[in-house]
Amino acid sequence: YGMWDKMEKMNLKKYGVSGNTSLQGDLLYFYNDKELQFGILDINTKEIIYVSEPIAVVERDDSFTRLRDLKVSENKVYILDSNHTLHIFEREEKKI
């Protein structure tokens, strides 16, 4: 039961996941350019710990919008789409 099986169970299609990833500590950030989502995989447990809702993009008449680049800072995820729009997501702090 590998990572791809887990991704399919979470409705992430194997061939839509980009090879462009970012590793921060034990967390691997990836995106699915066809489904317009990003996710986080814990590389120790091999569990997907987060999958975003589809990212809202502006569609154009002449092409489909795809996710193109991913960068991660300490508490933010930056995703650039094919329309050159930068989407910024901030991690929420867990409350005890």
PDB file of C-alpha atoms in Angstrom:
ATOM      1  CA  TYR A   1       0.000   0.000   0.000  1.00  0.00           C
ATOM      2  CA  GLY A   2       2.096   2.866  -1.304  1.00  0.00           C
ATOM      3  CA  MET A   3       1.911   6.620  -1.484  1.00  0.00           C
ATOM      4  CA  TRP A   4       0.104   6.596  -4.850  1.00  0.00           C
ATOM      5  CA  ASP A   5      -2.633   4.361  -3.422  1.00  0.00           C
ATOM      6  CA  LYS A   6      -3.100   6.766  -0.523  1.00  0.00           C
ATOM      7  CA  MET A   7      -3.224   9.691  -2.932  1.00  0.00           C
ATOM      8  CA  GLU A   8      -5.889   7.961  -5.020  1.00  0.00           C
ATOM      9  CA  LYS A   9      -7.960   7.281  -1.893  1.00  0.00           C
ATOM     10  CA  MET A  10      -7.855  11.033  -1.217  1.00  0.00           C
ATOM     11  CA  ASN A  11      -8.997  11.691  -4.804  1.00  0.00           C
ATOM     12  CA  LEU A  12      -5.581  12.874  -5.996  1.00  0.00           C
ATOM     13  CA  LYS A  13      -4.851  11.492  -9.435  1.00  0.00           C
ATOM     14  CA  LYS A  14      -1.403   9.942  -9.799  1.00  0.00           C
ATOM     15  CA  TYR A  15      -0.483  11.659 -13.048  1.00  0.00           C
ATOM     16  CA  GLY A  16      -1.675  15.093 -11.981  1.00  0.00           C
ATOM     17  CA  VAL A  17       0.828  15.339  -9.116  1.00  0.00           C
ATOM     18  CA  SER A  18       3.747  17.504 -10.131  1.00  0.00           C
ATOM     19  CA  GLY A  19       7.362  16.548  -9.666  1.00  0.00           C
ATOM     20  CA  ASN A  20       7.892  20.049  -8.301  1.00  0.00           C
ATOM     21  CA  THR A  21       7.899  19.511  -4.537  1.00  0.00           C
ATOM     22  CA  SER A  22       9.354  21.174  -1.461  1.00  0.00           C
ATOM     23  CA  LEU A  23      10.692  19.393   1.607  1.00  0.00           C
ATOM     24  CA  GLN A  24      10.496  21.258   4.935  1.00  0.00           C
ATOM     25  CA  GLY A  25      11.710  19.092   7.800  1.00  0.00           C
ATOM     26  CA  ASP A  26       9.651  15.888   7.640  1.00  0.00           C
ATOM     27  CA  LEU A  27       6.934  17.404   5.448  1.00  0.00           C
ATOM     28  CA  LEU A  28       6.835  17.064   1.673  1.00  0.00           C
ATOM     29  CA  TYR A  29       4.698  19.698  -0.051  1.00  0.00           C
ATOM     30  CA  PHE A  30       3.358  18.840  -3.509  1.00  0.00           C
ATOM     31  CA  TYR A  31       0.687  20.037  -5.902  1.00  0.00           C
ATOM     32  CA  ASN A  32      -1.742  18.461  -8.332  1.00  0.00           C
ATOM     33  CA  ASP A  33      -1.736  20.761 -11.332  1.00  0.00           C
ATOM     34  CA  LYS A  34      -4.804  19.230 -12.966  1.00  0.00           C
ATOM     35  CA  GLU A  35      -7.046  19.267  -9.884  1.00  0.00           C
ATOM     36  CA  LEU A  36      -5.630  22.643  -8.711  1.00  0.00           C
ATOM     37  CA  GLN A  37      -4.839  21.394  -5.197  1.00  0.00           C
ATOM     38  CA  PHE A  38      -1.781  21.121  -3.009  1.00  0.00           C
ATOM     39  CA  GLY A  39      -1.042  18.699  -0.237  1.00  0.00           C
ATOM     40  CA  ILE A  40       1.380  17.813   2.529  1.00  0.00           C
ATOM     41  CA  LEU A  41       2.865  14.363   3.079  1.00  0.00           C
ATOM     42  CA  ASP A  42       4.635  13.332   6.296  1.00  0.00           C
ATOM     43  CA  ILE A  43       7.647  11.423   4.942  1.00  0.00           C
ATOM     44  CA  ASN A  44       8.149   9.486   8.185  1.00  0.00           C
ATOM     45  CA  THR A  45       4.627   8.092   8.461  1.00  0.00           C
ATOM     46  CA  LYS A  46       3.932   8.259   4.697  1.00  0.00           C
ATOM     47  CA  GLU A  47       0.566   9.776   5.572  1.00  0.00           C
ATOM     48  CA  ILE A  48      -0.985  12.635   3.659  1.00  0.00           C
ATOM     49  CA  ILE A  49      -1.786  15.099   6.419  1.00  0.00           C
ATOM     50  CA  TYR A  50      -3.392  17.847   4.345  1.00  0.00           C
ATOM     51  CA  VAL A  51      -5.044  18.319   0.967  1.00  0.00           C
ATOM     52  CA  SER A  52      -6.335  21.747   0.025  1.00  0.00           C
ATOM     53  CA  GLU A  53      -9.648  22.539  -1.551  1.00  0.00           C
ATOM     54  CA  PRO A  54      -9.269  23.332  -5.264  1.00  0.00           C
ATOM     55  CA  ILE A  55      -7.496  26.674  -5.669  1.00  0.00           C
ATOM     56  CA  ALA A  56      -9.684  29.386  -7.199  1.00  0.00           C
ATOM     57  CA  VAL A  57      -8.154  30.514 -10.478  1.00  0.00           C
ATOM     58  CA  VAL A  58      -9.266  32.805 -13.281  1.00  0.00           C
ATOM     59  CA  GLU A  59     -10.008  30.779 -16.399  1.00  0.00           C
ATOM     60  CA  ARG A  60      -9.112  32.184 -19.787  1.00  0.00           C
ATOM     61  CA  ASP A  61     -10.835  31.461 -23.080  1.00  0.00           C
ATOM     62  CA  ASP A  62      -7.602  30.541 -24.849  1.00  0.00           C
ATOM     63  CA  SER A  63      -6.120  28.069 -22.332  1.00  0.00           C
ATOM     64  CA  PHE A  64      -6.639  26.040 -19.180  1.00  0.00           C
ATOM     65  CA  THR A  65      -5.110  27.389 -15.990  1.00  0.00           C
ATOM     66  CA  ARG A  66      -2.562  25.079 -14.355  1.00  0.00           C
ATOM     67  CA  LEU A  67      -0.398  25.304 -11.269  1.00  0.00           C
ATOM     68  CA  ARG A  68       3.220  25.916 -12.243  1.00  0.00           C
ATOM     69  CA  ASP A  69       5.477  26.445  -9.235  1.00  0.00           C
ATOM     70  CA  LEU A  70       5.488  25.837  -5.493  1.00  0.00           C
ATOM     71  CA  LYS A  71       7.610  27.409  -2.759  1.00  0.00           C
ATOM     72  CA  VAL A  72       7.325  26.988   1.002  1.00  0.00           C
ATOM     73  CA  SER A  73       8.500  29.259   3.809  1.00  0.00           C
ATOM     74  CA  GLU A  74       8.213  28.693   7.541  1.00  0.00           C
ATOM     75  CA  ASN A  75       4.448  29.199   7.670  1.00  0.00           C
ATOM     76  CA  LYS A  76       3.355  29.976   4.092  1.00  0.00           C
ATOM     77  CA  VAL A  77       2.876  28.091   0.849  1.00  0.00           C
ATOM     78  CA  TYR A  78       3.273  30.029  -2.398  1.00  0.00           C
ATOM     79  CA  ILE A  79       1.829  28.619  -5.617  1.00  0.00           C
ATOM     80  CA  LEU A  80       2.178  30.292  -9.004  1.00  0.00           C
ATOM     81  CA  ASP A  81      -0.345  29.460 -11.717  1.00  0.00           C
ATOM     82  CA  SER A  82      -0.017  29.617 -15.496  1.00  0.00           C
ATOM     83  CA  ASN A  83      -1.741  33.027 -15.543  1.00  0.00           C
ATOM     84  CA  HIS A  84       1.131  34.355 -13.395  1.00  0.00           C
ATOM     85  CA  THR A  85      -1.118  34.723 -10.348  1.00  0.00           C
ATOM     86  CA  LEU A  86       0.599  34.018  -7.038  1.00  0.00           C
ATOM     87  CA  HIS A  87      -1.615  32.219  -4.508  1.00  0.00           C
ATOM     88  CA  ILE A  88      -0.450  32.496  -0.881  1.00  0.00           C
ATOM     89  CA  PHE A  89      -1.647  30.175   1.875  1.00  0.00           C
ATOM     90  CA  GLU A  90      -0.789  30.729   5.531  1.00  0.00           C
ATOM     91  CA  ARG A  91      -0.672  27.905   8.052  1.00  0.00           C
ATOM     92  CA  GLU A  92      -3.078  28.304  10.933  1.00  0.00           C
ATOM     93  CA  GLU A  93      -1.649  27.885  14.400  1.00  0.00           C
ATOM     94  CA  LYS A  94      -3.133  25.005  16.357  1.00  0.00           C
ATOM     95  CA  LYS A  95      -4.948  26.087  19.496  1.00  0.00           C
ATOM     96  CA  ILE A  96      -4.467  23.992  22.603  1.00  0.00           C
TER      97      ILE A  96
END
